[in-house]
Amino acid sequence: MTQNLTDPKRAVATSDSASTTASTDTFASLDPRNGEVIAEYPIADEAAVGAAVERARVAARWWEAQDFRGRRDWLLEFKKAVASDASSLASTVSKETGKPFGDAFLEVMLAVEHLDWAARNAKKVLKPRKVPSGLAAFNQAATLEYKPLGVIGVIGPWNYPVYTPMGSIAYSLAAGNAVVFKPSELTPGVAKWLEDKWNSIAPTQPVFQVITGLGETGSALVRSGVDKVAFTGSGPTARKVMAVCAESLTPLVAECGGKDAMIVAADANIDEAVEFAAFGAFGNAGQTCAGVERIYVEEPVYREFLDKLTATVERAKPGGDENSTYGPMTLPRQVDIVRSHIQDALSSGGKAVLGGLESVQERIVEPVILTDVPETSAAVREETFGPTVVVNRVRDLDEAVERANGTNYGLGASIFTRDKKKGRRLAERLRNGMVSVNSVLGFAAIASLPFGGIGESGFGRIHGADGLREFSRPKSVTVARFGSPLELMSLERPERHLKIAKIMLEYMHGR
């Protein structure tokens, strides 16, 4: 039975549009600011997906033959084409997600940085290299190679429709693979823009293709025989993808949700911490997997931090124009989750120091700051993915670390303290994939750092050298330089040689 791989956070927004797409061969991309149709896109069925993968497999052979230098030159041309028209791409992102143009442009800029780094560093990371053979095999010359996997199927999200999937697309291409990209049904225009840019420089080589559609299209891509799947979405949907991948032992890298915590120490620069907390919690309408959803503040500075954060966030102006601090909820159905988390926090004893249930409107959610929320509340333990934040006081930093590690998520975190050594020590104790000290999301802008989480936040890594290796397969090669003086790998092994081997083993490892 075919499973629907549509992420609940990334599904078609309204029942009307869902019924329309069920009876036609196209679906509508909607403007989240007003619900108007932006454009119609085809729903790729199993045959169309299979044809795209086959084209990619042929193109992958050409792409691998370009070698590192050739691929670098092609990808730098792709980067140049994207960067020179970045405003157009940012406008497309803004229209399909509802986020302000400035936020969309920042996303494009970061994605371009990653594309540039992947193109320029693939050879350095993946080129064949000699490795030590060791005394036991000193007659062998050993080489480690990294080979392309072939065709990578990328299933992308809507909240950062350029930056996030480019973390898989750019590194897959740089590693020598072809890519078939299935974007969220909420942001197909962004993906088609990128495909058009690739085709403008290499129109006869479908190394990068986009297929649009709903959940069934994503399911078909996973089953299409791709050599690896790169998925971004929720944990429950990742489990469905894993189940399909298991049918054919297709490997998977999964970047799932987060419930990222910020820790504010008593010695922190409070003004700086407040500025980053406001950005991490309310930027992009809180629709950020690695943002800030929980803040733990040491008792001595708790009231000062809370008062200053409240005063800062009160000035936010959500809406649908360029003067807005942040835009509407891209997926209207997410509004129900935000409302339920606020309700749970309040009914379990929490307090709203800014906003409340009345902040949740049809498309816009006004900023909400909650405090004194029990750690058992859904507002603390489950991903909200909206413009709300929980600020709880703690006795000390040990309690802060314990609470920060208290969920099943493990994506990112942030720590604010004037003592950088203390910040590093605290970072070591946090159970997650990434930590920023005295900033929020500092790791996301550094292309050489891997990005990913543990637990409910997924597994595998994109970005950096680990991201390049994620889309490669290691290959070990040995060449006998001369015959071994000890005939140990023989059906007629000389007893004398075995005795010498025993003496060597004891001398080398038994003392």
PDB file of N, CA and C in Angstrom, residues 56-139:
ATOM      1  N   ALA A  56      17.988  11.397 -14.984  1.00  0.00           N
ATOM      2  CA  ALA A  56      19.045  11.774 -14.047  1.00  0.00           C
ATOM      3  C   ALA A  56      20.162  10.741 -14.031  1.00  0.00           C
ATOM      4  N   ARG A  57      19.808   9.473 -14.174  1.00  0.00           N
ATOM      5  CA  ARG A  57      20.834   8.427 -14.129  1.00  0.00           C
ATOM      6  C   ARG A  57      21.769   8.536 -15.339  1.00  0.00           C
ATOM      7  N   VAL A  58      21.210   8.861 -16.483  1.00  0.00           N
ATOM      8  CA  VAL A  58      22.052   9.070 -17.667  1.00  0.00           C
ATOM      9  C   VAL A  58      22.924  10.302 -17.477  1.00  0.00           C
ATOM     10  N   ALA A  59      22.312  11.382 -16.975  1.00  0.00           N
ATOM     11  CA  ALA A  59      23.060  12.624 -16.770  1.00  0.00           C
ATOM     12  C   ALA A  59      24.139  12.456 -15.712  1.00  0.00           C
ATOM     13  N   ALA A  60      23.892  11.591 -14.745  1.00  0.00           N
ATOM     14  CA  ALA A  60      24.866  11.384 -13.668  1.00  0.00           C
ATOM     15  C   ALA A  60      26.178  10.836 -14.205  1.00  0.00           C
ATOM     16  N   ARG A  61      26.100  10.008 -15.249  1.00  0.00           N
ATOM     17  CA  ARG A  61      27.340   9.464 -15.823  1.00  0.00           C
ATOM     18  C   ARG A  61      28.157  10.583 -16.471  1.00  0.00           C
ATOM     19  N   TRP A  62      27.470  11.483 -17.166  1.00  0.00           N
ATOM     20  CA  TRP A  62      28.169  12.638 -17.731  1.00  0.00           C
ATOM     21  C   TRP A  62      28.750  13.509 -16.628  1.00  0.00           C
ATOM     22  N   TRP A  63      27.974  13.732 -15.584  1.00  0.00           N
ATOM     23  CA  TRP A  63      28.378  14.598 -14.483  1.00  0.00           C
ATOM     24  C   TRP A  63      29.595  14.040 -13.754  1.00  0.00           C
ATOM     25  N   GLU A  64      29.601  12.734 -13.492  1.00  0.00           N
ATOM     26  CA  GLU A  64      30.751  12.120 -12.818  1.00  0.00           C
ATOM     27  C   GLU A  64      32.005  12.251 -13.679  1.00  0.00           C
ATOM     28  N   ALA A  65      31.831  12.139 -15.000  1.00  0.00           N
ATOM     29  CA  ALA A  65      32.984  12.217 -15.902  1.00  0.00           C
ATOM     30  C   ALA A  65      33.596  13.624 -15.947  1.00  0.00           C
ATOM     31  N   GLN A  66      32.862  14.633 -15.469  1.00  0.00           N
ATOM     32  CA  GLN A  66      33.414  15.990 -15.445  1.00  0.00           C
ATOM     33  C   GLN A  66      34.544  16.123 -14.440  1.00  0.00           C
ATOM     34  N   ASP A  67      34.607  15.217 -13.493  1.00  0.00           N
ATOM     35  CA  ASP A  67      35.613  15.216 -12.424  1.00  0.00           C
ATOM     36  C   ASP A  67      35.452  16.488 -11.566  1.00  0.00           C
ATOM     37  N   PHE A  68      36.285  16.604 -10.537  1.00  0.00           N
ATOM     38  CA  PHE A  68      36.107  17.676  -9.568  1.00  0.00           C
ATOM     39  C   PHE A  68      36.221  19.058 -10.196  1.00  0.00           C
ATOM     40  N   ARG A  69      37.198  19.244 -11.047  1.00  0.00           N
ATOM     41  CA  ARG A  69      37.423  20.569 -11.635  1.00  0.00           C
ATOM     42  C   ARG A  69      36.247  20.977 -12.524  1.00  0.00           C
ATOM     43  N   GLY A  70      35.797  20.055 -13.357  1.00  0.00           N
ATOM     44  CA  GLY A  70      34.678  20.374 -14.234  1.00  0.00           C
ATOM     45  C   GLY A  70      33.403  20.663 -13.457  1.00  0.00           C
ATOM     46  N   ARG A  71      33.120  19.848 -12.448  1.00  0.00           N
ATOM     47  CA  ARG A  71      31.911  20.077 -11.654  1.00  0.00           C
ATOM     48  C   ARG A  71      32.005  21.409 -10.907  1.00  0.00           C
ATOM     49  N   ARG A  72      33.185  21.719 -10.401  1.00  0.00           N
ATOM     50  CA  ARG A  72      33.354  22.997  -9.717  1.00  0.00           C
ATOM     51  C   ARG A  72      33.017  24.159 -10.644  1.00  0.00           C
ATOM     52  N   ASP A  73      33.515  24.109 -11.874  1.00  0.00           N
ATOM     53  CA  ASP A  73      33.277  25.204 -12.815  1.00  0.00           C
ATOM     54  C   ASP A  73      31.790  25.333 -13.147  1.00  0.00           C
ATOM     55  N   TRP A  74      31.115  24.205 -13.368  1.00  0.00           N
ATOM     56  CA  TRP A  74      29.682  24.237 -13.645  1.00  0.00           C
ATOM     57  C   TRP A  74      28.915  24.817 -12.462  1.00  0.00           C
ATOM     58  N   LEU A  75      29.242  24.355 -11.252  1.00  0.00           N
ATOM     59  CA  LEU A  75      28.515  24.809 -10.069  1.00  0.00           C
ATOM     60  C   LEU A  75      28.781  26.278  -9.757  1.00  0.00           C
ATOM     61  N   LEU A  76      29.966  26.755 -10.035  1.00  0.00           N
ATOM     62  CA  LEU A  76      30.235  28.177  -9.834  1.00  0.00           C
ATOM     63  C   LEU A  76      29.474  29.028 -10.847  1.00  0.00           C
ATOM     64  N   GLU A  77      29.279  28.495 -12.053  1.00  0.00           N
ATOM     65  CA  GLU A  77      28.428  29.192 -13.022  1.00  0.00           C
ATOM     66  C   GLU A  77      26.977  29.210 -12.542  1.00  0.00           C
ATOM     67  N   PHE A  78      26.524  28.090 -11.974  1.00  0.00           N
ATOM     68  CA  PHE A  78      25.174  28.018 -11.403  1.00  0.00           C
ATOM     69  C   PHE A  78      25.036  29.034 -10.267  1.00  0.00           C
ATOM     70  N   LYS A  79      26.039  29.072  -9.415  1.00  0.00           N
ATOM     71  CA  LYS A  79      26.031  30.034  -8.298  1.00  0.00           C
ATOM     72  C   LYS A  79      25.940  31.464  -8.817  1.00  0.00           C
ATOM     73  N   LYS A  80      26.738  31.763  -9.834  1.00  0.00           N
ATOM     74  CA  LYS A  80      26.741  33.116 -10.397  1.00  0.00           C
ATOM     75  C   LYS A  80      25.360  33.472 -10.965  1.00  0.00           C
ATOM     76  N   ALA A  81      24.734  32.496 -11.623  1.00  0.00           N
ATOM     77  CA  ALA A  81      23.415  32.748 -12.200  1.00  0.00           C
ATOM     78  C   ALA A  81      22.375  33.014 -11.117  1.00  0.00           C
ATOM     79  N   VAL A  82      22.467  32.290 -10.008  1.00  0.00           N
ATOM     80  CA  VAL A  82      21.533  32.508  -8.896  1.00  0.00           C
ATOM     81  C   VAL A  82      21.807  33.839  -8.222  1.00  0.00           C
ATOM     82  N   ALA A  83      23.076  34.100  -7.903  1.00  0.00           N
ATOM     83  CA  ALA A  83      23.421  35.315  -7.161  1.00  0.00           C
ATOM     84  C   ALA A  83      23.117  36.578  -7.950  1.00  0.00           C
ATOM     85  N   SER A  84      23.327  36.542  -9.256  1.00  0.00           N
ATOM     86  CA  SER A  84      23.103  37.742 -10.072  1.00  0.00           C
ATOM     87  C   SER A  84      21.626  38.068 -10.211  1.00  0.00           C
ATOM     88  N   ASP A  85      20.763  37.124  -9.887  1.00  0.00           N
ATOM     89  CA  ASP A  85      19.313  37.335  -9.974  1.00  0.00           C
ATOM     90  C   ASP A  85      18.651  37.049  -8.631  1.00  0.00           C
ATOM     91  N   ALA A  86      19.392  37.297  -7.547  1.00  0.00           N
ATOM     92  CA  ALA A  86      18.932  36.924  -6.211  1.00  0.00           C
ATOM     93  C   ALA A  86      17.643  37.633  -5.814  1.00  0.00           C
ATOM     94  N   SER A  87      17.457  38.856  -6.237  1.00  0.00           N
ATOM     95  CA  SER A  87      16.248  39.589  -5.875  1.00  0.00           C
ATOM     96  C   SER A  87      15.005  38.919  -6.450  1.00  0.00           C
ATOM     97  N   SER A  88      15.123  38.399  -7.672  1.00  0.00           N
ATOM     98  CA  SER A  88      13.994  37.692  -8.281  1.00  0.00           C
ATOM     99  C   SER A  88      13.649  36.436  -7.490  1.00  0.00           C
ATOM    100  N   LEU A  89      14.671  35.675  -7.100  1.00  0.00           N
ATOM    101  CA  LEU A  89      14.432  34.466  -6.315  1.00  0.00           C
ATOM    102  C   LEU A  89      13.834  34.824  -4.956  1.00  0.00           C
ATOM    103  N   ALA A  90      14.367  35.861  -4.309  1.00  0.00           N
ATOM    104  CA  ALA A  90      13.840  36.270  -3.009  1.00  0.00           C
ATOM    105  C   ALA A  90      12.377  36.694  -3.118  1.00  0.00           C
ATOM    106  N   SER A  91      12.025  37.351  -4.203  1.00  0.00           N
ATOM    107  CA  SER A  91      10.630  37.752  -4.402  1.00  0.00           C
ATOM    108  C   SER A  91       9.725  36.531  -4.536  1.00  0.00           C
ATOM    109  N   THR A  92      10.218  35.508  -5.218  1.00  0.00           N
ATOM    110  CA  THR A  92       9.446  34.272  -5.356  1.00  0.00           C
ATOM    111  C   THR A  92       9.269  33.594  -4.007  1.00  0.00           C
ATOM    112  N   VAL A  93      10.348  33.548  -3.224  1.00  0.00           N
ATOM    113  CA  VAL A  93      10.270  32.979  -1.877  1.00  0.00           C
ATOM    114  C   VAL A  93       9.265  33.756  -1.035  1.00  0.00           C
ATOM    115  N   SER A  94       9.344  35.066  -1.077  1.00  0.00           N
ATOM    116  CA  SER A  94       8.454  35.912  -0.288  1.00  0.00           C
ATOM    117  C   SER A  94       6.994  35.686  -0.663  1.00  0.00           C
ATOM    118  N   LYS A  95       6.729  35.562  -1.944  1.00  0.00           N
ATOM    119  CA  LYS A  95       5.349  35.398  -2.395  1.00  0.00           C
ATOM    120  C   LYS A  95       4.771  34.065  -1.969  1.00  0.00           C
ATOM    121  N   GLU A  96       5.568  33.002  -2.039  1.00  0.00           N
ATOM    122  CA  GLU A  96       5.036  31.669  -1.725  1.00  0.00           C
ATOM    123  C   GLU A  96       5.012  31.366  -0.232  1.00  0.00           C
ATOM    124  N   THR A  97       5.886  32.005   0.549  1.00  0.00           N
ATOM    125  CA  THR A  97       5.928  31.735   1.990  1.00  0.00           C
ATOM    126  C   THR A  97       5.269  32.831   2.815  1.00  0.00           C
ATOM    127  N   GLY A  98       5.175  34.043   2.277  1.00  0.00           N
ATOM    128  CA  GLY A  98       4.624  35.164   3.017  1.00  0.00           C
ATOM    129  C   GLY A  98       5.643  35.914   3.836  1.00  0.00           C
ATOM    130  N   LYS A  99       6.901  35.443   3.877  1.00  0.00           N
ATOM    131  CA  LYS A  99       7.911  36.130   4.678  1.00  0.00           C
ATOM    132  C   LYS A  99       8.346  37.427   4.000  1.00  0.00           C
ATOM    133  N   PRO A 100       8.782  38.428   4.768  1.00  0.00           N
ATOM    134  CA  PRO A 100       9.243  39.681   4.170  1.00  0.00           C
ATOM    135  C   PRO A 100      10.409  39.452   3.209  1.00  0.00           C
ATOM    136  N   PHE A 101      10.529  40.356   2.239  1.00  0.00           N
ATOM    137  CA  PHE A 101      11.573  40.221   1.225  1.00  0.00           C
ATOM    138  C   PHE A 101      12.955  40.142   1.853  1.00  0.00           C
ATOM    139  N   GLY A 102      13.216  40.953   2.866  1.00  0.00           N
ATOM    140  CA  GLY A 102      14.533  40.955   3.485  1.00  0.00           C
ATOM    141  C   GLY A 102      14.899  39.601   4.062  1.00  0.00           C
ATOM    142  N   ASP A 103      13.948  38.946   4.711  1.00  0.00           N
ATOM    143  CA  ASP A 103      14.201  37.609   5.247  1.00  0.00           C
ATOM    144  C   ASP A 103      14.467  36.616   4.118  1.00  0.00           C
ATOM    145  N   ALA A 104      13.696  36.742   3.039  1.00  0.00           N
ATOM    146  CA  ALA A 104      13.879  35.846   1.898  1.00  0.00           C
ATOM    147  C   ALA A 104      15.246  36.068   1.254  1.00  0.00           C
ATOM    148  N   PHE A 105      15.658  37.315   1.153  1.00  0.00           N
ATOM    149  CA  PHE A 105      16.958  37.610   0.546  1.00  0.00           C
ATOM    150  C   PHE A 105      18.093  37.043   1.388  1.00  0.00           C
ATOM    151  N   LEU A 106      17.974  37.145   2.720  1.00  0.00           N
ATOM    152  CA  LEU A 106      18.990  36.578   3.604  1.00  0.00           C
ATOM    153  C   LEU A 106      19.097  35.072   3.388  1.00  0.00           C
ATOM    154  N   GLU A 107      17.964  34.428   3.218  1.00  0.00           N
ATOM    155  CA  GLU A 107      17.972  32.981   2.962  1.00  0.00           C
ATOM    156  C   GLU A 107      18.706  32.647   1.677  1.00  0.00           C
ATOM    157  N   VAL A 108      18.429  33.403   0.623  1.00  0.00           N
ATOM    158  CA  VAL A 108      19.102  33.177  -0.662  1.00  0.00           C
ATOM    159  C   VAL A 108      20.608  33.385  -0.513  1.00  0.00           C
ATOM    160  N   MET A 109      20.984  34.425   0.196  1.00  0.00           N
ATOM    161  CA  MET A 109      22.404  34.731   0.380  1.00  0.00           C
ATOM    162  C   MET A 109      23.124  33.571   1.074  1.00  0.00           C
ATOM    163  N   LEU A 110      22.533  33.013   2.124  1.00  0.00           N
ATOM    164  CA  LEU A 110      23.150  31.901   2.836  1.00  0.00           C
ATOM    165  C   LEU A 110      23.234  30.660   1.945  1.00  0.00           C
ATOM    166  N   ALA A 111      22.200  30.423   1.141  1.00  0.00           N
ATOM    167  CA  ALA A 111      22.217  29.270   0.243  1.00  0.00           C
ATOM    168  C   ALA A 111      23.328  29.391  -0.790  1.00  0.00           C
ATOM    169  N   VAL A 112      23.536  30.588  -1.297  1.00  0.00           N
ATOM    170  CA  VAL A 112      24.608  30.823  -2.266  1.00  0.00           C
ATOM    171  C   VAL A 112      25.973  30.552  -1.635  1.00  0.00           C
ATOM    172  N   GLU A 113      26.143  30.950  -0.388  1.00  0.00           N
ATOM    173  CA  GLU A 113      27.397  30.687   0.317  1.00  0.00           C
ATOM    174  C   GLU A 113      27.668  29.186   0.391  1.00  0.00           C
ATOM    175  N   HIS A 114      26.656  28.410   0.676  1.00  0.00           N
ATOM    176  CA  HIS A 114      26.833  26.957   0.762  1.00  0.00           C
ATOM    177  C   HIS A 114      27.141  26.354  -0.604  1.00  0.00           C
ATOM    178  N   LEU A 115      26.474  26.835  -1.637  1.00  0.00           N
ATOM    179  CA  LEU A 115      26.753  26.347  -2.984  1.00  0.00           C
ATOM    180  C   LEU A 115      28.191  26.637  -3.366  1.00  0.00           C
ATOM    181  N   ASP A 116      28.665  27.812  -3.032  1.00  0.00           N
ATOM    182  CA  ASP A 116      30.042  28.193  -3.329  1.00  0.00           C
ATOM    183  C   ASP A 116      31.031  27.289  -2.577  1.00  0.00           C
ATOM    184  N   TRP A 117      30.788  27.077  -1.280  1.00  0.00           N
ATOM    185  CA  TRP A 117      31.715  26.267  -0.480  1.00  0.00           C
ATOM    186  C   TRP A 117      31.751  24.825  -0.986  1.00  0.00           C
ATOM    187  N   ALA A 118      30.588  24.254  -1.269  1.00  0.00           N
ATOM    188  CA  ALA A 118      30.539  22.873  -1.747  1.00  0.00           C
ATOM    189  C   ALA A 118      31.309  22.728  -3.054  1.00  0.00           C
ATOM    190  N   ALA A 119      31.122  23.677  -3.975  1.00  0.00           N
ATOM    191  CA  ALA A 119      31.808  23.610  -5.263  1.00  0.00           C
ATOM    192  C   ALA A 119      33.318  23.686  -5.100  1.00  0.00           C
ATOM    193  N   ARG A 120      33.775  24.570  -4.225  1.00  0.00           N
ATOM    194  CA  ARG A 120      35.212  24.818  -4.098  1.00  0.00           C
ATOM    195  C   ARG A 120      35.941  23.789  -3.225  1.00  0.00           C
ATOM    196  N   ASN A 121      35.220  23.059  -2.388  1.00  0.00           N
ATOM    197  CA  ASN A 121      35.886  22.182  -1.430  1.00  0.00           C
ATOM    198  C   ASN A 121      35.676  20.692  -1.677  1.00  0.00           C
ATOM    199  N   ALA A 122      34.881  20.348  -2.684  1.00  0.00           N
ATOM    200  CA  ALA A 122      34.604  18.926  -2.927  1.00  0.00           C
ATOM    201  C   ALA A 122      35.881  18.142  -3.200  1.00  0.00           C
ATOM    202  N   LYS A 123      36.769  18.683  -4.021  1.00  0.00           N
ATOM    203  CA  LYS A 123      37.993  17.958  -4.348  1.00  0.00           C
ATOM    204  C   LYS A 123      38.858  17.752  -3.111  1.00  0.00           C
ATOM    205  N   LYS A 124      38.997  18.785  -2.319  1.00  0.00           N
ATOM    206  CA  LYS A 124      39.823  18.708  -1.119  1.00  0.00           C
ATOM    207  C   LYS A 124      39.306  17.625  -0.172  1.00  0.00           C
ATOM    208  N   VAL A 125      37.996  17.505  -0.046  1.00  0.00           N
ATOM    209  CA  VAL A 125      37.400  16.553   0.899  1.00  0.00           C
ATOM    210  C   VAL A 125      37.336  15.144   0.335  1.00  0.00           C
ATOM    211  N   LEU A 126      37.039  15.022  -0.956  1.00  0.00           N
ATOM    212  CA  LEU A 126      36.693  13.715  -1.526  1.00  0.00           C
ATOM    213  C   LEU A 126      37.755  13.102  -2.437  1.00  0.00           C
ATOM    214  N   LYS A 127      38.824  13.807  -2.732  1.00  0.00           N
ATOM    215  CA  LYS A 127      39.821  13.253  -3.653  1.00  0.00           C
ATOM    216  C   LYS A 127      40.466  12.000  -3.060  1.00  0.00           C
ATOM    217  N   PRO A 128      40.919  11.074  -3.914  1.00  0.00           N
ATOM    218  CA  PRO A 128      41.594   9.863  -3.414  1.00  0.00           C
ATOM    219  C   PRO A 128      42.830  10.235  -2.601  1.00  0.00           C
ATOM    220  N   ARG A 129      43.049   9.480  -1.531  1.00  0.00           N
ATOM    221  CA  ARG A 129      44.222   9.748  -0.693  1.00  0.00           C
ATOM    222  C   ARG A 129      44.824   8.455  -0.196  1.00  0.00           C
ATOM    223  N   LYS A 130      46.124   8.480  -0.049  1.00  0.00           N
ATOM    224  CA  LYS A 130      46.811   7.327   0.510  1.00  0.00           C
ATOM    225  C   LYS A 130      46.609   7.304   2.017  1.00  0.00           C
ATOM    226  N   VAL A 131      46.443   6.095   2.557  1.00  0.00           N
ATOM    227  CA  VAL A 131      46.288   5.935   3.998  1.00  0.00           C
ATOM    228  C   VAL A 131      47.319   4.926   4.485  1.00  0.00           C
ATOM    229  N   PRO A 132      47.726   5.006   5.750  1.00  0.00           N
ATOM    230  CA  PRO A 132      48.732   4.067   6.260  1.00  0.00           C
ATOM    231  C   PRO A 132      48.248   2.627   6.188  1.00  0.00           C
ATOM    232  N   SER A 133      49.145   1.724   5.853  1.00  0.00           N
ATOM    233  CA  SER A 133      48.802   0.309   5.734  1.00  0.00           C
ATOM    234  C   SER A 133      48.975  -0.447   7.047  1.00  0.00           C
ATOM    235  N   GLY A 134      49.835   0.038   7.928  1.00  0.00           N
ATOM    236  CA  GLY A 134      50.097  -0.684   9.161  1.00  0.00           C
ATOM    237  C   GLY A 134      51.155  -1.756   8.964  1.00  0.00           C
ATOM    238  N   LEU A 135      51.742  -2.205  10.057  1.00  0.00           N
ATOM    239  CA  LEU A 135      52.831  -3.168   9.973  1.00  0.00           C
ATOM    240  C   LEU A 135      52.380  -4.524   9.456  1.00  0.00           C
ATOM    241  N   ALA A 136      51.167  -4.926   9.801  1.00  0.00           N
ATOM    242  CA  ALA A 136      50.681  -6.243   9.411  1.00  0.00           C
ATOM    243  C   ALA A 136      50.465  -6.353   7.900  1.00  0.00           C
ATOM    244  N   ALA A 137      50.273  -5.217   7.222  1.00  0.00           N
ATOM    245  CA  ALA A 137      50.064  -5.225   5.771  1.00  0.00           C
ATOM    246  C   ALA A 137      51.003  -4.214   5.115  1.00  0.00           C
ATOM    247  N   PHE A 138      52.241  -4.186   5.570  1.00  0.00           N
ATOM    248  CA  PHE A 138      53.164  -3.154   5.085  1.00  0.00           C
ATOM    249  C   PHE A 138      53.526  -3.315   3.619  1.00  0.00           C
ATOM    250  N   ASN A 139      53.227  -4.473   3.052  1.00  0.00           N
ATOM    251  CA  ASN A 139      53.522  -4.655   1.630  1.00  0.00           C
ATOM    252  C   ASN A 139      52.405  -4.118   0.734  1.00  0.00           C
TER     253      ASN A 139
END
